[in-house]
Amino acid sequence: MIRNVVGSVLALAGATAAVWSPFRAWYDGRHGSDYPIGDLFTGITDDKADVLGSILLPFAFAALVTLLGVVLRSRLLVALAGVIVLGFTVLWMVRVGQAEGSLVVSGNGRGLGDGVANAFGGGVLILLGALVMSGRHRTHRLRPAAPPPTHPTLDGPPPAGAPYGTGDQRGAGDPYGTEDQRGTGAPYGTEDPYGTETRSMPYAAPGRFDVPVDPPVDPPGDGTGRDDRPPG
């Protein structure tokens, strides 16, 4: 926040200096507002320009861009305004040097005047303001955390409280259920799936095909089929 304020002040001060500079002497006492904007591209002449058609035009545009950049807190727009001011100032110096043969600085009102210094200083202040500004801070919205799944997933066991239980019903600790519920500790159910009493064919009627597990017991006697038991 403080950086944006300081940078904005520097940029606005530089834009003010740039707009004020055409109303000061630029070379040999001639004001910058007397130079037509077209002379910057075709060559310096002695023609006198209107205020709005002079070198003031690009500086006013740069000031507008600076103001827009400060409002939007855009470092790019502010830096662009500084480049515009310095670019047109350097272009003017090149054209004047071509027309005069050389550029001189004198204290008696001849040569480069304080208007050029204001233009240069304004452009530098605008660029410095863009460098100091922190710009607009982007706010990142955090997405709410997804609720835990309430059904079994393929990448892990279901959470506690799931309708299908806290683990695999076919074997504790075994996600694929290698242990069978029909045999304790025996994989795949090595015990008799039909119990220990009878071995019946599946889906048969009750009483049919029932085979006793234990071998038949011989009736009492001598093996001839006679009953030696005393009559009761």
PDB file of C-alpha atoms in Angstrom:
ATOM      1  CA  MET A   1       0.000   0.000   0.000  1.00  0.00           C
ATOM      2  CA  ILE A   2       2.748   2.458   0.942  1.00  0.00           C
ATOM      3  CA  ARG A   3       4.750   1.593  -2.158  1.00  0.00           C
ATOM      4  CA  ASN A   4       1.752   2.322  -4.359  1.00  0.00           C
ATOM      5  CA  VAL A   5       1.244   5.690  -2.695  1.00  0.00           C
ATOM      6  CA  VAL A   6       4.895   6.725  -3.015  1.00  0.00           C
ATOM      7  CA  GLY A   7       5.103   5.469  -6.590  1.00  0.00           C
ATOM      8  CA  SER A   8       1.915   7.300  -7.530  1.00  0.00           C
ATOM      9  CA  VAL A   9       3.224  10.568  -6.095  1.00  0.00           C
ATOM     10  CA  LEU A  10       6.477  10.231  -8.041  1.00  0.00           C
ATOM     11  CA  ALA A  11       4.663   9.374 -11.261  1.00  0.00           C
ATOM     12  CA  LEU A  12       2.214  12.266 -10.966  1.00  0.00           C
ATOM     13  CA  ALA A  13       5.031  14.693 -10.172  1.00  0.00           C
ATOM     14  CA  GLY A  14       6.908  13.510 -13.246  1.00  0.00           C
ATOM     15  CA  ALA A  15       3.826  13.861 -15.442  1.00  0.00           C
ATOM     16  CA  THR A  16       3.302  17.406 -14.161  1.00  0.00           C
ATOM     17  CA  ALA A  17       6.903  18.325 -14.938  1.00  0.00           C
ATOM     18  CA  ALA A  18       6.598  16.841 -18.424  1.00  0.00           C
ATOM     19  CA  VAL A  19       3.424  18.796 -19.238  1.00  0.00           C
ATOM     20  CA  TRP A  20       4.938  22.006 -17.846  1.00  0.00           C
ATOM     21  CA  SER A  21       8.184  21.632 -19.798  1.00  0.00           C
ATOM     22  CA  PRO A  22       6.880  22.825 -23.236  1.00  0.00           C
ATOM     23  CA  PHE A  23       6.061  26.198 -21.684  1.00  0.00           C
ATOM     24  CA  ARG A  24       9.730  26.683 -20.796  1.00  0.00           C
ATOM     25  CA  ALA A  25      12.678  27.490 -23.048  1.00  0.00           C
ATOM     26  CA  TRP A  26      14.082  24.487 -24.871  1.00  0.00           C
ATOM     27  CA  TYR A  27      16.769  25.871 -27.125  1.00  0.00           C
ATOM     28  CA  ASP A  28      18.041  29.406 -27.642  1.00  0.00           C
ATOM     29  CA  GLY A  29      15.095  30.762 -25.695  1.00  0.00           C
ATOM     30  CA  ARG A  30      12.527  29.074 -27.939  1.00  0.00           C
ATOM     31  CA  HIS A  31       9.771  27.390 -25.999  1.00  0.00           C
ATOM     32  CA  GLY A  32       8.872  23.800 -26.596  1.00  0.00           C
ATOM     33  CA  SER A  33       5.315  24.780 -27.478  1.00  0.00           C
ATOM     34  CA  ASP A  34       6.706  26.601 -30.526  1.00  0.00           C
ATOM     35  CA  TYR A  35       7.997  23.382 -32.121  1.00  0.00           C
ATOM     36  CA  PRO A  36       5.384  21.689 -34.344  1.00  0.00           C
ATOM     37  CA  ILE A  37       4.929  18.001 -33.657  1.00  0.00           C
ATOM     38  CA  GLY A  38       5.583  17.261 -37.318  1.00  0.00           C
ATOM     39  CA  ASP A  39       9.092  18.761 -37.111  1.00  0.00           C
ATOM     40  CA  LEU A  40      10.121  15.845 -34.903  1.00  0.00           C
ATOM     41  CA  PHE A  41       9.707  13.519 -37.889  1.00  0.00           C
ATOM     42  CA  THR A  42      10.644  15.761 -40.828  1.00  0.00           C
ATOM     43  CA  GLY A  43      13.216  18.129 -39.331  1.00  0.00           C
ATOM     44  CA  ILE A  44      13.276  21.302 -37.265  1.00  0.00           C
ATOM     45  CA  THR A  45      12.054  24.425 -39.031  1.00  0.00           C
ATOM     46  CA  ASP A  46      11.365  28.013 -38.003  1.00  0.00           C
ATOM     47  CA  ASP A  47       7.619  27.509 -38.273  1.00  0.00           C
ATOM     48  CA  LYS A  48       5.651  28.317 -35.147  1.00  0.00           C
ATOM     49  CA  ALA A  49       3.029  25.817 -34.060  1.00  0.00           C
ATOM     50  CA  ASP A  50      -0.184  26.056 -32.116  1.00  0.00           C
ATOM     51  CA  VAL A  51      -0.124  24.865 -28.534  1.00  0.00           C
ATOM     52  CA  LEU A  52      -2.175  21.744 -29.211  1.00  0.00           C
ATOM     53  CA  GLY A  53      -0.148  20.933 -32.326  1.00  0.00           C
ATOM     54  CA  SER A  54       3.217  21.302 -30.630  1.00  0.00           C
ATOM     55  CA  ILE A  55       5.412  18.962 -28.650  1.00  0.00           C
ATOM     56  CA  LEU A  56       2.930  19.421 -25.818  1.00  0.00           C
ATOM     57  CA  LEU A  57       0.633  16.838 -27.427  1.00  0.00           C
ATOM     58  CA  PRO A  58       2.691  13.677 -26.700  1.00  0.00           C
ATOM     59  CA  PHE A  59       3.493  14.937 -23.206  1.00  0.00           C
ATOM     60  CA  ALA A  60      -0.187  15.536 -22.466  1.00  0.00           C
ATOM     61  CA  PHE A  61      -0.961  12.027 -23.727  1.00  0.00           C
ATOM     62  CA  ALA A  62       1.771  10.628 -21.478  1.00  0.00           C
ATOM     63  CA  ALA A  63       0.291  12.468 -18.501  1.00  0.00           C
ATOM     64  CA  LEU A  64      -3.115  10.956 -19.261  1.00  0.00           C
ATOM     65  CA  VAL A  65      -1.608   7.464 -19.435  1.00  0.00           C
ATOM     66  CA  THR A  66       0.180   8.114 -16.140  1.00  0.00           C
ATOM     67  CA  LEU A  67      -3.060   9.139 -14.454  1.00  0.00           C
ATOM     68  CA  LEU A  68      -4.805   6.055 -15.798  1.00  0.00           C
ATOM     69  CA  GLY A  69      -1.980   3.826 -14.586  1.00  0.00           C
ATOM     70  CA  VAL A  70      -2.129   5.335 -11.102  1.00  0.00           C
ATOM     71  CA  VAL A  71      -5.880   4.833 -10.871  1.00  0.00           C
ATOM     72  CA  LEU A  72      -5.620   1.237 -12.059  1.00  0.00           C
ATOM     73  CA  ARG A  73      -2.380   0.678 -10.114  1.00  0.00           C
ATOM     74  CA  SER A  74      -0.791  -0.569 -13.300  1.00  0.00           C
ATOM     75  CA  ARG A  75       2.977  -0.407 -13.374  1.00  0.00           C
ATOM     76  CA  LEU A  76       2.987  -1.169 -17.077  1.00  0.00           C
ATOM     77  CA  LEU A  77       0.925   1.908 -18.001  1.00  0.00           C
ATOM     78  CA  VAL A  78       3.019   4.182 -15.804  1.00  0.00           C
ATOM     79  CA  ALA A  79       6.239   2.852 -17.302  1.00  0.00           C
ATOM     80  CA  LEU A  80       4.806   3.334 -20.802  1.00  0.00           C
ATOM     81  CA  ALA A  81       4.114   6.987 -20.027  1.00  0.00           C
ATOM     82  CA  GLY A  82       7.704   7.498 -18.895  1.00  0.00           C
ATOM     83  CA  VAL A  83       9.017   5.908 -22.082  1.00  0.00           C
ATOM     84  CA  ILE A  84       6.838   8.230 -24.176  1.00  0.00           C
ATOM     85  CA  VAL A  85       8.167  11.351 -22.447  1.00  0.00           C
ATOM     86  CA  LEU A  86      11.806  10.316 -22.700  1.00  0.00           C
ATOM     87  CA  GLY A  87      11.388   9.048 -26.253  1.00  0.00           C
ATOM     88  CA  PHE A  88      10.002  12.311 -27.624  1.00  0.00           C
ATOM     89  CA  THR A  89      12.553  14.338 -25.707  1.00  0.00           C
ATOM     90  CA  VAL A  90      15.436  12.344 -27.195  1.00  0.00           C
ATOM     91  CA  LEU A  91      13.852  12.570 -30.657  1.00  0.00           C
ATOM     92  CA  TRP A  92      13.646  16.366 -30.331  1.00  0.00           C
ATOM     93  CA  MET A  93      17.302  16.559 -29.298  1.00  0.00           C
ATOM     94  CA  VAL A  94      18.312  14.493 -32.324  1.00  0.00           C
ATOM     95  CA  ARG A  95      16.397  16.776 -34.710  1.00  0.00           C
ATOM     96  CA  VAL A  96      17.738  19.954 -33.130  1.00  0.00           C
ATOM     97  CA  GLY A  97      21.268  18.590 -33.266  1.00  0.00           C
ATOM     98  CA  GLN A  98      20.825  17.862 -36.961  1.00  0.00           C
ATOM     99  CA  ALA A  99      19.474  21.365 -37.607  1.00  0.00           C
ATOM    100  CA  GLU A 100      22.020  23.256 -35.478  1.00  0.00           C
ATOM    101  CA  GLY A 101      24.974  21.012 -36.104  1.00  0.00           C
ATOM    102  CA  SER A 102      25.592  20.555 -32.372  1.00  0.00           C
ATOM    103  CA  LEU A 103      23.950  20.973 -28.999  1.00  0.00           C
ATOM    104  CA  VAL A 104      25.404  23.428 -26.517  1.00  0.00           C
ATOM    105  CA  VAL A 105      24.572  24.322 -22.944  1.00  0.00           C
ATOM    106  CA  SER A 106      25.068  27.954 -21.954  1.00  0.00           C
ATOM    107  CA  GLY A 107      24.121  30.026 -18.973  1.00  0.00           C
ATOM    108  CA  ASN A 108      23.239  33.163 -20.910  1.00  0.00           C
ATOM    109  CA  GLY A 109      19.972  31.813 -22.353  1.00  0.00           C
ATOM    110  CA  ARG A 110      21.503  30.151 -25.351  1.00  0.00           C
ATOM    111  CA  GLY A 111      21.658  26.433 -26.043  1.00  0.00           C
ATOM    112  CA  LEU A 112      19.593  23.926 -24.141  1.00  0.00           C
ATOM    113  CA  GLY A 113      17.123  25.458 -21.715  1.00  0.00           C
ATOM    114  CA  ASP A 114      15.429  24.309 -18.540  1.00  0.00           C
ATOM    115  CA  GLY A 115      12.436  22.994 -20.494  1.00  0.00           C
ATOM    116  CA  VAL A 116      14.529  20.053 -21.702  1.00  0.00           C
ATOM    117  CA  ALA A 117      15.660  19.400 -18.131  1.00  0.00           C
ATOM    118  CA  ASN A 118      12.035  19.391 -16.970  1.00  0.00           C
ATOM    119  CA  ALA A 119      11.103  16.925 -19.705  1.00  0.00           C
ATOM    120  CA  PHE A 120      13.995  14.596 -18.857  1.00  0.00           C
ATOM    121  CA  GLY A 121      13.362  14.847 -15.145  1.00  0.00           C
ATOM    122  CA  GLY A 122       9.652  14.201 -15.624  1.00  0.00           C
ATOM    123  CA  GLY A 123      10.291  11.075 -17.665  1.00  0.00           C
ATOM    124  CA  VAL A 124      12.765   9.742 -15.106  1.00  0.00           C
ATOM    125  CA  LEU A 125      10.335  10.407 -12.243  1.00  0.00           C
ATOM    126  CA  ILE A 126       7.561   8.560 -14.044  1.00  0.00           C
ATOM    127  CA  LEU A 127       9.788   5.528 -14.597  1.00  0.00           C
ATOM    128  CA  LEU A 128      10.930   5.671 -10.982  1.00  0.00           C
ATOM    129  CA  GLY A 129       7.323   5.776  -9.835  1.00  0.00           C
ATOM    130  CA  ALA A 130       6.557   2.685 -11.910  1.00  0.00           C
ATOM    131  CA  LEU A 131       9.540   0.939 -10.330  1.00  0.00           C
ATOM    132  CA  VAL A 132       8.466   1.818  -6.793  1.00  0.00           C
ATOM    133  CA  MET A 133       4.818   0.831  -7.229  1.00  0.00           C
ATOM    134  CA  SER A 134       3.902  -2.675  -6.150  1.00  0.00           C
ATOM    135  CA  GLY A 135       0.952  -2.898  -8.501  1.00  0.00           C
ATOM    136  CA  ARG A 136      -2.356  -4.572  -7.932  1.00  0.00           C
ATOM    137  CA  HIS A 137      -2.364  -7.568  -5.619  1.00  0.00           C
ATOM    138  CA  ARG A 138      -4.244 -10.572  -6.903  1.00  0.00           C
ATOM    139  CA  THR A 139      -6.450 -12.360  -4.432  1.00  0.00           C
ATOM    140  CA  HIS A 140      -6.558 -16.130  -4.686  1.00  0.00           C
ATOM    141  CA  ARG A 141      -9.728 -17.769  -3.508  1.00  0.00           C
ATOM    142  CA  LEU A 142      -9.160 -20.976  -1.611  1.00  0.00           C
ATOM    143  CA  ARG A 143     -11.421 -23.794  -2.610  1.00  0.00           C
ATOM    144  CA  PRO A 144     -13.170 -25.547   0.289  1.00  0.00           C
ATOM    145  CA  ALA A 145     -11.833 -28.961   1.139  1.00  0.00           C
ATOM    146  CA  ALA A 146     -13.762 -31.827  -0.383  1.00  0.00           C
ATOM    147  CA  PRO A 147     -15.782 -33.878   2.128  1.00  0.00           C
ATOM    148  CA  PRO A 148     -14.499 -37.386   2.851  1.00  0.00           C
ATOM    149  CA  PRO A 149     -16.023 -40.125   0.689  1.00  0.00           C
ATOM    150  CA  THR A 150     -18.886 -42.109   2.153  1.00  0.00           C
ATOM    151  CA  HIS A 151     -18.457 -45.151  -0.071  1.00  0.00           C
ATOM    152  CA  PRO A 152     -15.540 -47.487  -0.722  1.00  0.00           C
ATOM    153  CA  THR A 153     -12.968 -46.272  -3.202  1.00  0.00           C
ATOM    154  CA  LEU A 154     -10.402 -48.123  -5.279  1.00  0.00           C
ATOM    155  CA  ASP A 155      -7.410 -46.260  -3.869  1.00  0.00           C
ATOM    156  CA  GLY A 156      -7.904 -47.190  -0.249  1.00  0.00           C
ATOM    157  CA  PRO A 157     -10.243 -48.597   2.388  1.00  0.00           C
ATOM    158  CA  PRO A 158     -13.459 -46.716   3.124  1.00  0.00           C
ATOM    159  CA  PRO A 159     -13.425 -44.273   6.016  1.00  0.00           C
ATOM    160  CA  ALA A 160     -14.902 -44.983   9.409  1.00  0.00           C
ATOM    161  CA  GLY A 161     -18.656 -44.708   9.541  1.00  0.00           C
ATOM    162  CA  ALA A 162     -19.146 -45.825   5.956  1.00  0.00           C
ATOM    163  CA  PRO A 163     -22.331 -47.849   5.315  1.00  0.00           C
ATOM    164  CA  TYR A 164     -20.217 -50.806   4.193  1.00  0.00           C
ATOM    165  CA  GLY A 165     -18.119 -51.014   7.361  1.00  0.00           C
ATOM    166  CA  THR A 166     -14.629 -49.923   8.259  1.00  0.00           C
ATOM    167  CA  GLY A 167     -12.837 -52.720   6.475  1.00  0.00           C
ATOM    168  CA  ASP A 168     -13.309 -55.622   4.148  1.00  0.00           C
ATOM    169  CA  GLN A 169     -15.868 -58.073   5.416  1.00  0.00           C
ATOM    170  CA  ARG A 170     -14.079 -61.069   3.935  1.00  0.00           C
ATOM    171  CA  GLY A 171     -10.789 -60.740   5.771  1.00  0.00           C
ATOM    172  CA  ALA A 172      -9.382 -58.350   8.356  1.00  0.00           C
ATOM    173  CA  GLY A 173      -6.558 -56.299   6.951  1.00  0.00           C
ATOM    174  CA  ASP A 174      -6.852 -57.894   3.505  1.00  0.00           C
ATOM    175  CA  PRO A 175      -8.330 -55.499   0.937  1.00  0.00           C
ATOM    176  CA  TYR A 176      -9.060 -58.298  -1.516  1.00  0.00           C
ATOM    177  CA  GLY A 177     -10.448 -60.807   0.968  1.00  0.00           C
ATOM    178  CA  THR A 178      -8.113 -63.746   0.514  1.00  0.00           C
ATOM    179  CA  GLU A 179      -9.536 -65.313   3.653  1.00  0.00           C
ATOM    180  CA  ASP A 180     -12.912 -66.959   3.450  1.00  0.00           C
ATOM    181  CA  GLN A 181     -15.588 -66.474   6.048  1.00  0.00           C
ATOM    182  CA  ARG A 182     -16.422 -70.146   5.895  1.00  0.00           C
ATOM    183  CA  GLY A 183     -13.087 -71.279   7.309  1.00  0.00           C
ATOM    184  CA  THR A 184     -11.355 -69.500  10.191  1.00  0.00           C
ATOM    185  CA  GLY A 185      -7.819 -68.731   9.156  1.00  0.00           C
ATOM    186  CA  ALA A 186      -8.018 -71.049   6.134  1.00  0.00           C
ATOM    187  CA  PRO A 187      -7.781 -69.309   2.769  1.00  0.00           C
ATOM    188  CA  TYR A 188     -10.523 -69.988   0.249  1.00  0.00           C
ATOM    189  CA  GLY A 189     -12.472 -72.193   2.725  1.00  0.00           C
ATOM    190  CA  THR A 190     -10.705 -75.539   3.018  1.00  0.00           C
ATOM    191  CA  GLU A 191     -13.309 -76.776   5.496  1.00  0.00           C
ATOM    192  CA  ASP A 192     -16.467 -78.557   4.444  1.00  0.00           C
ATOM    193  CA  PRO A 193     -18.933 -75.990   3.122  1.00  0.00           C
ATOM    194  CA  TYR A 194     -21.911 -78.256   3.916  1.00  0.00           C
ATOM    195  CA  GLY A 195     -21.173 -78.901   7.598  1.00  0.00           C
ATOM    196  CA  THR A 196     -19.967 -81.992   9.480  1.00  0.00           C
ATOM    197  CA  GLU A 197     -23.233 -83.831   9.953  1.00  0.00           C
ATOM    198  CA  THR A 198     -24.260 -84.844   6.478  1.00  0.00           C
ATOM    199  CA  ARG A 199     -23.082 -84.535   2.907  1.00  0.00           C
ATOM    200  CA  SER A 200     -26.128 -83.797   0.849  1.00  0.00           C
ATOM    201  CA  MET A 201     -26.293 -82.952  -2.771  1.00  0.00           C
ATOM    202  CA  PRO A 202     -27.113 -79.326  -3.179  1.00  0.00           C
ATOM    203  CA  TYR A 203     -30.693 -78.389  -4.013  1.00  0.00           C
ATOM    204  CA  ALA A 204     -31.888 -81.999  -3.234  1.00  0.00           C
ATOM    205  CA  ALA A 205     -35.055 -82.772  -1.315  1.00  0.00           C
ATOM    206  CA  PRO A 206     -34.620 -83.263   2.430  1.00  0.00           C
ATOM    207  CA  GLY A 207     -34.019 -86.866   3.458  1.00  0.00           C
ATOM    208  CA  ARG A 208     -32.794 -87.975   0.075  1.00  0.00           C
ATOM    209  CA  PHE A 209     -29.169 -88.774  -0.666  1.00  0.00           C
ATOM    210  CA  ASP A 210     -28.251 -88.197   2.995  1.00  0.00           C
ATOM    211  CA  VAL A 211     -25.252 -90.360   3.839  1.00  0.00           C
ATOM    212  CA  PRO A 212     -24.192 -90.759   7.466  1.00  0.00           C
ATOM    213  CA  VAL A 213     -20.691 -89.664   8.148  1.00  0.00           C
ATOM    214  CA  ASP A 214     -19.869 -92.402  10.716  1.00  0.00           C
ATOM    215  CA  PRO A 215     -19.505 -96.026   9.487  1.00  0.00           C
ATOM    216  CA  PRO A 216     -22.375 -98.419  10.286  1.00  0.00           C
ATOM    217  CA  VAL A 217     -22.168-100.356  13.555  1.00  0.00           C
ATOM    218  CA  ASP A 218     -22.587-104.185  13.460  1.00  0.00           C
ATOM    219  CA  PRO A 219     -25.535-105.485  15.457  1.00  0.00           C
ATOM    220  CA  PRO A 220     -24.653-107.483  18.563  1.00  0.00           C
ATOM    221  CA  GLY A 221     -24.108-111.237  17.977  1.00  0.00           C
ATOM    222  CA  ASP A 222     -21.531-113.633  16.647  1.00  0.00           C
ATOM    223  CA  GLY A 223     -21.505-112.312  13.198  1.00  0.00           C
ATOM    224  CA  THR A 224     -23.968-114.860  11.775  1.00  0.00           C
ATOM    225  CA  GLY A 225     -26.863-112.640  12.041  1.00  0.00           C
ATOM    226  CA  ARG A 226     -28.262-114.309  15.115  1.00  0.00           C
ATOM    227  CA  ASP A 227     -29.057-112.369  18.158  1.00  0.00           C
ATOM    228  CA  ASP A 228     -27.338-113.984  21.197  1.00  0.00           C
ATOM    229  CA  ARG A 229     -28.887-111.635  23.609  1.00  0.00           C
ATOM    230  CA  PRO A 230     -31.094-113.356  26.182  1.00  0.00           C
ATOM    231  CA  PRO A 231     -34.669-112.833  25.514  1.00  0.00           C
ATOM    232  CA  GLY A 232     -36.103-110.135  27.548  1.00  0.00           C
TER     233      GLY A 232
END
